[in-house]
Amino acid sequence: GQQVMQIPQYQHVQEGEDFTTYCNSSTTLSNIQWYKQRPGGHPVFLIQLVKSGEVKKQKRLTFQFGEAKKNSSLHITATQTTDVGTYFCAGVLISGTYKYIFGTGTRLKVLA
Amino acid sequence: EAGVTQSPTHLIKTRGQQATLRCSPISGHTSVYWYQQALGLGLQFLLWYDEGEERNRGNFPPRFSGRQFPNYSSELNVNALELEDSALYLCASSLNGGGSYNEQFFGPGTRLTVL
């Protein structure tokens, strides 16, 4: 079935190291959104990408939407302990009917 | 501006019972979404309501149902509860139209426990 997979599922990094999570869809996406969920919290919107090949930056976070609009990535430079949480991508699949799917998520732990 | 609110915070039921969860969207938002998040797992899309109508539903059995009221608040009903229905149920709202290009704002969730 149509899925949006994220890799890795888990990532432990030392504080100061970089981190990247990848989001891959089996179907072309009309857009991609990224959310962060802190432990015990609810998802919070980070950013939305719409255009093919689009790159957006938020301080230490860099978001990229693939040329084919089937994949996306979130890169964090010099992680901090406040980056801990699960990062989800979410997108609308271009498949005839509206289908909004969240990715499987990447859980990030930052070791001080 | 008040965020998305959900009630109750916690709900404990036994197998076979029915559960009703409530959500109030951010003022001005007409779309409401429901998600199920089992412990340690990702978000599973349940239902999407916009302007009082069900626009889409995820791969859940019919005993998961809901509705949206004229004031855009929403209710999720789960009938014939099963143990595996235990999860955090999150509600989100967005501005009108489809959510495709609008960010969703999430509520704190209702923790449903089925014994």
Short mmCIF file of C-alpha atoms in Angstrom, two decimals:
data_model
loop_
_atom_site.label_atom_id
_atom_site.label_comp_id
_atom_site.label_asym_id
_atom_site.label_seq_id
_atom_site.Cartn_x
_atom_site.Cartn_y
_atom_site.Cartn_z
CA GLY A 1 0.00 0.00 0.00
CA GLN A 2 0.93 3.63 -0.09
CA GLN A 3 3.41 4.41 2.62
CA VAL A 4 5.72 7.11 3.76
CA MET A 5 8.79 5.58 5.35
CA GLN A 6 11.40 7.34 7.41
CA ILE A 7 14.92 6.20 8.09
CA PRO A 8 16.47 5.69 10.46
CA GLN A 9 13.82 4.61 12.93
CA TYR A 10 16.08 5.53 15.86
CA GLN A 11 19.23 7.62 16.09
CA HIS A 12 21.46 8.30 19.05
CA VAL A 13 24.04 11.07 18.59
CA GLN A 14 26.52 12.83 20.79
CA GLU A 15 25.70 16.45 21.42
CA GLY A 16 27.37 18.52 18.72
CA GLU A 17 27.12 15.84 16.04
CA ASP A 18 24.97 16.27 12.97
CA PHE A 19 21.77 14.31 12.36
CA THR A 20 19.75 13.55 9.24
CA THR A 21 16.41 11.82 8.81
CA TYR A 22 15.08 10.78 5.43
CA CYS A 23 11.47 10.55 4.33
CA ASN A 24 10.57 8.38 1.34
CA SER A 25 7.22 7.98 -0.35
CA SER A 26 6.14 5.35 -2.84
CA THR A 27 3.90 7.96 -4.47
CA THR A 28 4.52 11.53 -5.57
CA LEU A 29 3.64 14.07 -2.91
CA SER A 30 1.99 17.40 -3.53
CA ASN A 31 3.73 18.81 -0.49
CA ILE A 32 5.68 17.70 2.56
CA GLN A 33 5.42 18.88 6.13
CA TRP A 34 7.72 18.19 9.06
CA TYR A 35 6.63 17.91 12.67
CA LYS A 36 8.53 17.42 15.92
CA GLN A 37 7.09 15.58 18.89
CA ARG A 38 8.90 15.90 22.19
CA PRO A 39 8.65 12.97 24.62
CA GLY A 40 5.23 13.13 26.26
CA GLY A 41 4.14 15.97 24.00
CA HIS A 42 2.13 16.40 20.85
CA PRO A 43 3.42 17.03 17.32
CA VAL A 44 4.38 20.59 16.54
CA PHE A 45 4.61 21.89 13.00
CA LEU A 46 8.11 22.82 11.84
CA ILE A 47 7.89 23.63 8.15
CA GLN A 48 6.20 22.91 4.83
CA LEU A 49 7.85 22.40 1.44
CA VAL A 50 5.86 22.56 -1.77
CA LYS A 51 8.19 23.01 -4.73
CA SER A 52 10.34 20.36 -6.33
CA GLY A 53 13.93 20.68 -5.11
CA GLU A 54 12.97 23.24 -2.49
CA VAL A 55 15.38 23.85 0.39
CA LYS A 56 14.48 25.76 3.52
CA LYS A 57 16.53 26.55 6.60
CA GLN A 58 15.55 27.28 10.17
CA LYS A 59 18.65 28.08 12.21
CA ARG A 60 20.40 24.70 12.56
CA LEU A 61 17.69 22.80 10.65
CA THR A 62 17.79 22.32 6.88
CA PHE A 63 14.82 20.83 5.05
CA GLN A 64 14.92 19.57 1.49
CA PHE A 65 12.24 18.33 -0.92
CA GLY A 66 13.43 15.99 -3.65
CA GLU A 67 13.30 16.82 -7.33
CA ALA A 68 10.79 14.05 -7.96
CA LYS A 69 8.74 15.10 -4.91
CA LYS A 70 8.91 11.58 -3.52
CA ASN A 71 11.45 12.16 -0.79
CA SER A 72 12.54 14.73 1.71
CA SER A 73 15.20 15.16 4.34
CA LEU A 74 15.71 17.04 7.58
CA HIS A 75 19.28 17.78 8.61
CA ILE A 76 20.23 19.16 12.01
CA THR A 77 23.68 20.66 12.39
CA ALA A 78 25.47 20.45 15.74
CA THR A 79 22.66 18.79 17.68
CA GLN A 80 21.70 20.01 21.12
CA THR A 81 19.86 18.20 23.91
CA THR A 82 16.79 20.29 23.09
CA ASP A 83 16.60 18.53 19.71
CA VAL A 84 15.49 15.31 21.42
CA GLY A 85 12.19 13.99 20.13
CA THR A 86 10.56 12.20 17.24
CA TYR A 87 10.57 13.86 13.86
CA PHE A 88 7.70 13.07 11.51
CA CYS A 89 7.25 13.95 7.89
CA ALA A 90 3.74 14.16 6.50
CA GLY A 91 2.49 14.64 3.00
CA VAL A 92 -0.43 14.62 0.66
CA LEU A 93 -0.19 11.80 -1.85
CA ILE A 94 -1.05 12.59 -5.42
CA SER A 95 -3.16 9.54 -6.09
CA GLY A 96 -6.54 10.69 -7.30
CA THR A 97 -8.09 11.11 -3.90
CA TYR A 98 -6.83 13.17 -1.04
CA LYS A 99 -4.61 11.04 1.15
CA TYR A 100 -2.66 12.64 3.92
CA ILE A 101 -0.12 10.35 5.52
CA PHE A 102 2.34 10.73 8.33
CA GLY A 103 5.70 9.08 8.02
CA THR A 104 6.84 6.39 10.42
CA GLY A 105 8.98 8.86 12.38
CA THR A 106 12.60 9.03 13.49
CA ARG A 107 13.28 9.11 17.20
CA LEU A 108 16.34 11.18 18.04
CA LYS A 109 18.27 10.94 21.30
CA VAL A 110 21.08 13.37 21.99
CA LEU A 111 23.69 12.32 24.53
CA ALA A 112 25.28 15.15 26.47
CA GLU B 1 -5.37 32.70 21.13
CA ALA B 2 -6.48 29.38 22.59
CA GLY B 3 -5.05 26.27 21.04
CA VAL B 4 -6.74 23.00 20.21
CA THR B 5 -8.37 21.54 23.28
CA GLN B 6 -9.34 17.94 23.93
CA SER B 7 -11.35 16.26 26.63
CA PRO B 8 -11.08 14.22 28.66
CA THR B 9 -7.34 14.07 29.30
CA HIS B 10 -7.54 10.47 30.36
CA LEU B 11 -10.27 7.90 29.83
CA ILE B 12 -10.43 4.39 31.23
CA LYS B 13 -12.91 1.92 29.80
CA THR B 14 -13.41 -1.82 29.74
CA ARG B 15 -13.62 -4.07 26.72
CA GLY B 16 -16.91 -3.80 24.85
CA GLN B 17 -17.76 -0.34 26.15
CA GLN B 18 -18.01 2.81 24.06
CA ALA B 19 -15.73 5.83 24.33
CA THR B 20 -16.45 9.40 23.27
CA LEU B 21 -13.59 11.85 22.82
CA ARG B 22 -14.05 15.55 22.17
CA CYS B 23 -12.04 18.19 20.38
CA SER B 24 -12.38 21.95 20.00
CA PRO B 25 -10.36 23.46 17.15
CA ILE B 26 -8.61 26.78 17.10
CA SER B 27 -11.04 29.59 16.43
CA GLY B 28 -11.36 30.11 12.68
CA HIS B 29 -10.25 26.60 11.78
CA THR B 30 -12.85 24.48 10.01
CA SER B 31 -10.88 21.28 9.50
CA VAL B 32 -10.46 18.75 12.27
CA TYR B 33 -8.34 15.62 12.07
CA TRP B 34 -8.17 12.63 14.39
CA TYR B 35 -5.12 10.41 14.84
CA GLN B 36 -4.33 7.35 16.90
CA GLN B 37 -0.87 7.02 18.40
CA ALA B 38 -0.21 3.74 20.13
CA LEU B 39 2.56 3.80 22.73
CA GLY B 40 5.92 4.43 21.11
CA LEU B 41 4.48 4.30 17.62
CA GLY B 42 3.75 6.80 14.89
CA LEU B 43 0.60 8.62 14.02
CA GLN B 44 -2.15 6.71 12.31
CA PHE B 45 -4.67 8.88 10.48
CA LEU B 46 -8.24 8.17 11.56
CA LEU B 47 -10.63 10.79 10.25
CA TRP B 48 -10.78 14.22 8.65
CA TYR B 49 -13.77 16.53 8.97
CA ASP B 50 -14.22 19.82 7.19
CA GLU B 51 -17.26 22.07 7.23
CA GLY B 52 -19.27 19.41 9.03
CA GLU B 53 -18.59 16.62 6.58
CA GLU B 54 -16.33 13.60 6.70
CA ARG B 55 -13.75 14.14 3.96
CA ASN B 56 -11.57 11.11 4.43
CA ARG B 57 -10.91 8.24 6.77
CA GLY B 58 -7.96 6.00 7.42
CA ASN B 59 -7.80 2.21 7.54
CA PHE B 60 -9.83 1.74 10.69
CA PRO B 61 -12.94 -0.40 11.22
CA PRO B 62 -16.41 1.20 11.19
CA ARG B 63 -16.62 1.10 14.98
CA PHE B 64 -14.42 4.21 14.82
CA SER B 65 -16.70 7.05 13.86
CA GLY B 66 -17.19 10.68 14.55
CA ARG B 67 -18.85 13.88 13.61
CA GLN B 68 -18.25 17.58 13.39
CA PHE B 69 -20.69 20.06 14.84
CA PRO B 70 -21.77 23.43 13.38
CA ASN B 71 -19.28 25.20 15.65
CA TYR B 72 -16.54 22.97 14.11
CA SER B 73 -15.88 21.06 17.29
CA SER B 74 -15.69 17.34 16.81
CA GLU B 75 -16.39 14.07 18.52
CA LEU B 76 -14.69 10.72 18.02
CA ASN B 77 -16.64 7.65 19.03
CA VAL B 78 -15.14 4.22 19.45
CA ASN B 79 -17.65 1.40 19.88
CA ALA B 80 -17.09 -2.12 21.15
CA LEU B 81 -13.71 -1.21 22.62
CA GLU B 82 -10.88 -3.67 22.29
CA LEU B 83 -7.67 -3.85 24.29
CA GLU B 84 -5.62 -2.73 21.28
CA ASP B 85 -7.61 0.51 21.12
CA SER B 86 -5.55 1.72 24.07
CA ALA B 87 -3.61 4.68 22.72
CA LEU B 88 -3.20 8.42 22.69
CA TYR B 89 -5.84 9.99 20.46
CA LEU B 90 -4.73 13.27 18.99
CA CYS B 91 -6.92 15.87 17.41
CA ALA B 92 -5.57 18.56 15.09
CA SER B 93 -7.14 21.50 13.34
CA SER B 94 -6.23 23.59 10.35
CA LEU B 95 -7.61 26.42 8.29
CA ASN B 96 -10.26 25.49 5.76
CA GLY B 97 -9.69 23.47 2.64
CA GLY B 98 -8.14 20.24 2.80
CA GLY B 99 -5.09 20.53 4.95
CA SER B 100 -2.93 19.97 1.91
CA TYR B 101 -1.25 23.30 2.21
CA ASN B 102 -2.11 24.21 5.76
CA GLU B 103 -0.21 23.33 8.88
CA GLN B 104 -2.04 21.31 11.47
CA PHE B 105 -2.14 22.37 15.08
CA PHE B 106 -2.36 19.49 17.51
CA GLY B 107 -4.14 19.26 20.81
CA PRO B 108 -2.65 17.59 23.90
CA GLY B 109 -4.50 14.35 23.25
CA THR B 110 -6.75 11.98 25.16
CA ARG B 111 -5.12 8.92 26.65
CA LEU B 112 -7.56 6.04 26.30
CA THR B 113 -6.93 2.91 28.32
CA VAL B 114 -9.01 -0.18 27.70
CA LEU B 115 -8.94 -2.79 30.45
#
